[in-house]
Short mmCIF file of C-alpha atoms and ligand atoms in Angstrom, two decimals:
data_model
loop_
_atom_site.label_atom_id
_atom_site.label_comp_id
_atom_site.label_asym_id
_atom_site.label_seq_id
_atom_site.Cartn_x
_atom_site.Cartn_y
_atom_site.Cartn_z
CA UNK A 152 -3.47 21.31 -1.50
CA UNK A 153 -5.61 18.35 -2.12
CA UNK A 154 -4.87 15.26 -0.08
CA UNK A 155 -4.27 12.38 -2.14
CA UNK A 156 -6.66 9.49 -1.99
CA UNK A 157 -5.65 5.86 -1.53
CA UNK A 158 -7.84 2.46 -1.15
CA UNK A 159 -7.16 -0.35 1.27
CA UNK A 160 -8.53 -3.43 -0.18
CA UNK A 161 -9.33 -6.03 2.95
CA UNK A 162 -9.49 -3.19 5.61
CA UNK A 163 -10.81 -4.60 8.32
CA UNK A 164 -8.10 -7.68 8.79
CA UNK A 165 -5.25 -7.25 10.74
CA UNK A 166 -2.64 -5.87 8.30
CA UNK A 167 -5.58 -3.68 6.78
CA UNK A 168 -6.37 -1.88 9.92
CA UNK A 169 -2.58 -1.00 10.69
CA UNK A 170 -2.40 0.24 6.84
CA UNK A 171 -5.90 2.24 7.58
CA UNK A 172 -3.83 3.89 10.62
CA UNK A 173 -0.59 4.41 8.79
CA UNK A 174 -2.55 6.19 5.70
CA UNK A 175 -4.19 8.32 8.82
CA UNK A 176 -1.28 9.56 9.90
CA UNK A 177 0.56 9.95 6.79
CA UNK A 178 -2.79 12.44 5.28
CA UNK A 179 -4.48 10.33 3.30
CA UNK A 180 -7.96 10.48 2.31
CA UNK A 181 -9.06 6.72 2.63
CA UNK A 182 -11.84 4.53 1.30
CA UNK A 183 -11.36 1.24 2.96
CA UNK A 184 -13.28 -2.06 1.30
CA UNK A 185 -14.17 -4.70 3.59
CA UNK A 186 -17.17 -7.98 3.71
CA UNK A 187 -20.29 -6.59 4.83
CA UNK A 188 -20.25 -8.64 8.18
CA UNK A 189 -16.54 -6.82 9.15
CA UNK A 190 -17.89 -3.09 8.83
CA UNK A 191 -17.62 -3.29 12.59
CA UNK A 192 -14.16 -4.12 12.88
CA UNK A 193 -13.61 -0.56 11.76
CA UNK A 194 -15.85 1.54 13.83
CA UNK A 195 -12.77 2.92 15.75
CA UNK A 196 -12.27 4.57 12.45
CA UNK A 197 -15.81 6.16 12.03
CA UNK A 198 -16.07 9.57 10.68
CA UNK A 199 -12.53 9.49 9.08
CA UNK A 200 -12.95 7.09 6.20
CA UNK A 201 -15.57 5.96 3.83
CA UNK A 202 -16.54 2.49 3.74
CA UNK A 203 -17.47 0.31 0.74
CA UNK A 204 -18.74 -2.77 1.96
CA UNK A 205 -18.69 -6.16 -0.16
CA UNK A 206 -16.67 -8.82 -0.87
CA UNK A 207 -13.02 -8.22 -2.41
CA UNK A 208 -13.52 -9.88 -5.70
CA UNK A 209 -16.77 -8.12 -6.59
CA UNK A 210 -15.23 -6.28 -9.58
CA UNK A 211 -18.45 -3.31 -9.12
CA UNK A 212 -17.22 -3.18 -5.63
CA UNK A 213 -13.85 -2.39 -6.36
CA UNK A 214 -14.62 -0.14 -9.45
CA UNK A 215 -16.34 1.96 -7.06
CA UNK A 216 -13.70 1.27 -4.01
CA UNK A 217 -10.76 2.86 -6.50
CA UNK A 218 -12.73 5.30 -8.48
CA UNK A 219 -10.17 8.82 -8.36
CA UNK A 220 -7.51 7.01 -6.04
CA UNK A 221 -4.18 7.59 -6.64
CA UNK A 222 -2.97 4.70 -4.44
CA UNK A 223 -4.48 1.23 -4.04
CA UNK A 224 -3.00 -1.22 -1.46
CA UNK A 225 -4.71 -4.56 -1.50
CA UNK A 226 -4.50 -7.46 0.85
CA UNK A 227 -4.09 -10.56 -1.43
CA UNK A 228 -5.75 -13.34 1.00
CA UNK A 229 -5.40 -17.17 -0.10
CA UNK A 230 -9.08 -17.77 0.73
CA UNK A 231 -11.83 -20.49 -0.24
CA UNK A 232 -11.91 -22.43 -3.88
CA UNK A 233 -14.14 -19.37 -5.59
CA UNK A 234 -10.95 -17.73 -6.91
CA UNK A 235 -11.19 -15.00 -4.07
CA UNK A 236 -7.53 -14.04 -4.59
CA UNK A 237 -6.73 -13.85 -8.75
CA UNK A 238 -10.48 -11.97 -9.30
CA UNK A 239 -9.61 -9.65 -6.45
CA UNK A 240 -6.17 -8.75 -7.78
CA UNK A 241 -7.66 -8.60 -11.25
CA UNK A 242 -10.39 -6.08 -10.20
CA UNK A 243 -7.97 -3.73 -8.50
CA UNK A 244 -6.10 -4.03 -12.27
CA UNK A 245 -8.85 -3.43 -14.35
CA UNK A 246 -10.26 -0.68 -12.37
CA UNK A 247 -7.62 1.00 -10.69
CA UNK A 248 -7.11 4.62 -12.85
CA UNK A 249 -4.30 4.14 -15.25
CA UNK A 250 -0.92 5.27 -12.86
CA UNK A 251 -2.59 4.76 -9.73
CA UNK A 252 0.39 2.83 -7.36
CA UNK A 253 -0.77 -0.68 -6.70
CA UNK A 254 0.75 -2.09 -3.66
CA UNK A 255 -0.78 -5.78 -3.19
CA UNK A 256 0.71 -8.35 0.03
CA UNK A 257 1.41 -11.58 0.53
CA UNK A 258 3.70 -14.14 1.65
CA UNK A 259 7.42 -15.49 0.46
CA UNK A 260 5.91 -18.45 -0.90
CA UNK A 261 4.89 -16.06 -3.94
CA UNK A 262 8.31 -16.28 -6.55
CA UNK A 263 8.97 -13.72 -9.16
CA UNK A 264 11.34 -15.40 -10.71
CA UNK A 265 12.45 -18.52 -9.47
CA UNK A 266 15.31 -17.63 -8.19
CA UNK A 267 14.09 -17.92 -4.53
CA UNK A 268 16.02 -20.07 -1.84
CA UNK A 269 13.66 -21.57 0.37
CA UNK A 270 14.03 -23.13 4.13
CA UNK A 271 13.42 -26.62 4.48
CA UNK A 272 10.33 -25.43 6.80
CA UNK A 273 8.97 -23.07 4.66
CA UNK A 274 8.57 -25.58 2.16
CA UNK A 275 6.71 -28.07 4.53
CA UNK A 276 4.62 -25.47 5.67
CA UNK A 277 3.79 -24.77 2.12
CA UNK A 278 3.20 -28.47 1.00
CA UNK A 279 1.16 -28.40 4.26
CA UNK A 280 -0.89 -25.38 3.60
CA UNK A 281 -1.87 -27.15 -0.11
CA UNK A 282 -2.70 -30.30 0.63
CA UNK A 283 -5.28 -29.16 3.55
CA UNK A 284 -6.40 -26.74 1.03
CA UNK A 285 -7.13 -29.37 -1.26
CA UNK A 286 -9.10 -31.09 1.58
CA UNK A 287 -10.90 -28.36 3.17
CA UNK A 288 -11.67 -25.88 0.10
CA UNK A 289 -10.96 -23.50 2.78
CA UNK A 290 -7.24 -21.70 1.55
CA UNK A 291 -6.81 -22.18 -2.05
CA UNK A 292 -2.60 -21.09 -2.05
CA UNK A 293 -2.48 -21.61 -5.82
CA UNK A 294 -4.76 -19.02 -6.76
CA UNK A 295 -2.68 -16.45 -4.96
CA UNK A 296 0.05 -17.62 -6.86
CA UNK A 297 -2.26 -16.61 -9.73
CA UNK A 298 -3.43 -13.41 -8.46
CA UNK A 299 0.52 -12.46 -8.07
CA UNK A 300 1.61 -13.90 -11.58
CA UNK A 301 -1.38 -11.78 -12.92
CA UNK A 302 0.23 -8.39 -11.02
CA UNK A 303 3.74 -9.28 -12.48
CA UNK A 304 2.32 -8.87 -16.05
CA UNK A 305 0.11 -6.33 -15.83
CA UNK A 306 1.54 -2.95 -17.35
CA UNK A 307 0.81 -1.20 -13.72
CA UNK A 308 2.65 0.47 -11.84
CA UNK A 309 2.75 -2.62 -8.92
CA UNK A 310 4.50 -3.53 -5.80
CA UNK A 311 4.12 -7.24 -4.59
CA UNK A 312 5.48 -7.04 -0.93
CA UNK A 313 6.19 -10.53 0.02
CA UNK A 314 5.80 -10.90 4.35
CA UNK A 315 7.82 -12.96 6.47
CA UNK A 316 6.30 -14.59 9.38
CA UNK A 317 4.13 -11.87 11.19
CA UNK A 318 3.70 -11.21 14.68
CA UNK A 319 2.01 -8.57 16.63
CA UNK A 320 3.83 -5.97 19.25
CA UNK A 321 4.90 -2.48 19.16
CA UNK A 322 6.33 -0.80 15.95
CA UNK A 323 10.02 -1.54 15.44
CA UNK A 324 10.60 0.64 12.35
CA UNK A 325 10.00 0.21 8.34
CA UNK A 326 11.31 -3.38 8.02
CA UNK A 327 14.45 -3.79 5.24
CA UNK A 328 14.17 -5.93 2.27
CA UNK A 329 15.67 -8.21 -0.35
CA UNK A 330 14.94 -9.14 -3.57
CA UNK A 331 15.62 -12.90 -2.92
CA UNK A 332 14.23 -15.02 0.16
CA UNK A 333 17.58 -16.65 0.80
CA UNK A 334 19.20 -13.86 0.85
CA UNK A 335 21.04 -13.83 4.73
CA UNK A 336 19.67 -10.54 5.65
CA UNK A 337 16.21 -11.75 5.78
CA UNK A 338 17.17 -15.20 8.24
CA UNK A 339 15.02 -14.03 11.04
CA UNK A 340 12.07 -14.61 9.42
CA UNK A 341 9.84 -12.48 11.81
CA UNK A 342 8.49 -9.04 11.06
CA UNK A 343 6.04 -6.95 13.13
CA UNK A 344 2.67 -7.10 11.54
CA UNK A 345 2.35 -2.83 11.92
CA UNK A 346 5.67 -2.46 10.51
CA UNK A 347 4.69 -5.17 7.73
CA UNK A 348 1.51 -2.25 7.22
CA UNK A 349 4.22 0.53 7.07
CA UNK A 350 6.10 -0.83 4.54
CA UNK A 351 3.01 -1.28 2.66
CA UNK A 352 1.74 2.42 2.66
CA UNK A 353 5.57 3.77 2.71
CA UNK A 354 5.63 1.98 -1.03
CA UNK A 355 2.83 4.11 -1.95
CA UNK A 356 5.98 6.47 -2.60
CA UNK A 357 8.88 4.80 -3.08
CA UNK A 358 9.64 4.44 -6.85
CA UNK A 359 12.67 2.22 -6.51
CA UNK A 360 10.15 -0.25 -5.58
CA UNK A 361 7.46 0.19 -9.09
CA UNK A 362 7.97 -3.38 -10.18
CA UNK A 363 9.71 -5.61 -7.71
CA UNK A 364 9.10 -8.12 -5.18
CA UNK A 365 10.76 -7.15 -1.65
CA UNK A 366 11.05 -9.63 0.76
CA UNK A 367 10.66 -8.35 3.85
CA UNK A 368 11.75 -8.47 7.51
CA UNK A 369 11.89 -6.90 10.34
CA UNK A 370 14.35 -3.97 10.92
CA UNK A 371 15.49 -4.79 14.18
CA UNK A 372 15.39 -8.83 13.43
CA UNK A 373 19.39 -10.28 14.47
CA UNK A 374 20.09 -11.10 10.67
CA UNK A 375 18.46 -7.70 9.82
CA UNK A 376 20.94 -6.54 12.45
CA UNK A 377 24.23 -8.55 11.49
CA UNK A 378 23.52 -6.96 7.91
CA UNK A 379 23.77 -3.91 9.06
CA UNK A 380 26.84 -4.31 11.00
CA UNK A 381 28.37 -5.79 8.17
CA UNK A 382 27.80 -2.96 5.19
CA UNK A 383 27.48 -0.08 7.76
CA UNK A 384 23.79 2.26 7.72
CA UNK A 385 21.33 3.16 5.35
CA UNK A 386 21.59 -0.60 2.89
CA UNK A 387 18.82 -2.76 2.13
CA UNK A 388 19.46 -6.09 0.19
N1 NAP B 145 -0.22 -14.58 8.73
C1 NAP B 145 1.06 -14.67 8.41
O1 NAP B 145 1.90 -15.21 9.17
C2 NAP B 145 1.56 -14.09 7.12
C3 NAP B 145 2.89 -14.30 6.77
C4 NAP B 145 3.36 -13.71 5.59
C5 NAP B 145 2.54 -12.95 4.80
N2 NAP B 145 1.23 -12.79 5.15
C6 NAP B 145 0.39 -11.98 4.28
O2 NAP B 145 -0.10 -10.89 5.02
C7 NAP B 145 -1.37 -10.51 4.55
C8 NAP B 145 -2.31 -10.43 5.72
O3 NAP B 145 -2.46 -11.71 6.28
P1 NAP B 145 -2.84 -11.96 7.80
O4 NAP B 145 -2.67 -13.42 8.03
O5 NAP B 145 -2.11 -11.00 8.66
O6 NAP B 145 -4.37 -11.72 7.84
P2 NAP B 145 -5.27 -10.43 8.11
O7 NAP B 145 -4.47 -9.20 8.03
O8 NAP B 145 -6.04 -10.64 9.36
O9 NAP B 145 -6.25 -10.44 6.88
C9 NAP B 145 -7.14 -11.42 6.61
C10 NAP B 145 -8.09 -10.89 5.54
O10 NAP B 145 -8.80 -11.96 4.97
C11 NAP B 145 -10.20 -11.70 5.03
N3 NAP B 145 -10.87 -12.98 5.17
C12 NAP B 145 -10.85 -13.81 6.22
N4 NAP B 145 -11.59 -14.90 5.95
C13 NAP B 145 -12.10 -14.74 4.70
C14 NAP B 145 -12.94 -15.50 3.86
N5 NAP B 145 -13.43 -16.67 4.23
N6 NAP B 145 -13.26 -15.00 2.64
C15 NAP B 145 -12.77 -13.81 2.26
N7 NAP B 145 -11.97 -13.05 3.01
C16 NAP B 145 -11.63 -13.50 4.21
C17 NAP B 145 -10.35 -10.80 6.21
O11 NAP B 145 -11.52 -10.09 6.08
P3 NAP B 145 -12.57 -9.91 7.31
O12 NAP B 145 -12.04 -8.78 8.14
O13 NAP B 145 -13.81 -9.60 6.59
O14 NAP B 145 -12.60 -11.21 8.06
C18 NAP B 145 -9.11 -9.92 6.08
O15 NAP B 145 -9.29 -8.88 5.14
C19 NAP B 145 -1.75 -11.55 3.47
O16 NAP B 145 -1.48 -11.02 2.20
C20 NAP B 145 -0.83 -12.72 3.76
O17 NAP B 145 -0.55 -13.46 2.58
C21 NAP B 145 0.73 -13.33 6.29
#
């Protein structure tokens, strides 16, 4: 049988190399788009995919990138004031083959519908991350709030999966979810950045997630934990 085919959009970052592993392992044929100047960052991956260098938002990039995948997962990255985030997200829409999974990332901060219950120091950080944005040109946070808002009404078959903090160290398992940050199973706040990856190319199959926003965290996390003791195995949310 044909392997099925799946593009990682921002392959050479952190959470895109983990994802490039996980697809690996998992049999997936991979084409991996990354900025010309990162094409090293993959080497240890030479041979075994194909590279399309250029930047993420280059919508003849991506048309090429996606061309005959069946999955795309896409790193949705808050950066500079050119609209990096919104025309990457809209590429992988436009040009994605109608029923291809979309799996995009980014952080809690991103709402689906409002009904979010932030921390007092998520907020700050937030209000933080804006206003420096607004000084530096450097992270633009409202146009991945754009890029998102774009994904939520596109007539795809999306996943946004929204990461907690990250941190690196060894794999801990998939990470559990909720549909709400707020929610007490996702307190901890703290996911490992491979598992954050797993979760991402797990999604690639997981129906029950076509169309929804999990919040993420990590599975072995204390409130992750206390959940668990709580409603016994096997629940998320
Ligand atoms: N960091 C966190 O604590 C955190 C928390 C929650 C959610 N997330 C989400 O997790 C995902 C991965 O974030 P990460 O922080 O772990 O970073 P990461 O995986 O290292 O990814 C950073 C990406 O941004 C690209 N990039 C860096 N500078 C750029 C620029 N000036 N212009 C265009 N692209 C640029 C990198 O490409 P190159 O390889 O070419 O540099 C890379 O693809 C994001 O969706 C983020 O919203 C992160």
């Amino acid at each position: 049988m044909q392997s099925k085919k799946v593009c990682i959009v921002g392959a050479s970052g952190k959470l895109g190399k983990y994802m490039v592993q996980h697809a690996l392992d998992r049999g997936y044929e991979v084409v991996g788009v990354c900025r010309e100047r990162s094409v090293g960052k993959l080497d240890t991956f030479k041979g075994r995919i194909t590279i399309i260098p250029g930047a993420t938002n280059d919508r003849e990039v991506i048309k090429k990138a996606v061309a005959g995948c069946d999955g795309v997962l896409t790193v949705l990255v808050p950066w500079g004031a050119h609209h990096y985030s919104s025309g990457t997200a809209q590429a992988v829409l436009d040009h994605a083959r109608p029923g291809a999974r979309l799996i995009f990332s980014c952080g809690w901060h991103i709402t689906r519908d409002g009904k979010d219950v932030y921390p007092e120091s998520l907020k700050k950080q937030e209000k933080l991350a804006r206003w420096l944005g607004r000084l530096t040109r450097i992270v633009d946070i409202d146009d991945q709030v754009e890029a998102c808002r774009r994904v939520f009404v596109s007539d795809t078959r999306w996943t946004v999966v929204r990461g907690s903090d990250l941190e690196e160290g060894e794999s801990q398992g998939l990470p559990v979810w909720s549909r709400h940050v707020g929610d007490p199973i996702l307190e901890s706040n703290m996911t490992r950045r491979v598992d954050y990856a797993l979760f991402m190319v797990e999604a690639l199959e997981n129906d029950e997630l076509i169309h929804a926003a999990p919040a993420i965290v990590g599975g072995r996390t204390p409130s992750a934990l206390a959940y668990a003791a709580a409603v016994g195995p096997g629940h998320d949310r």
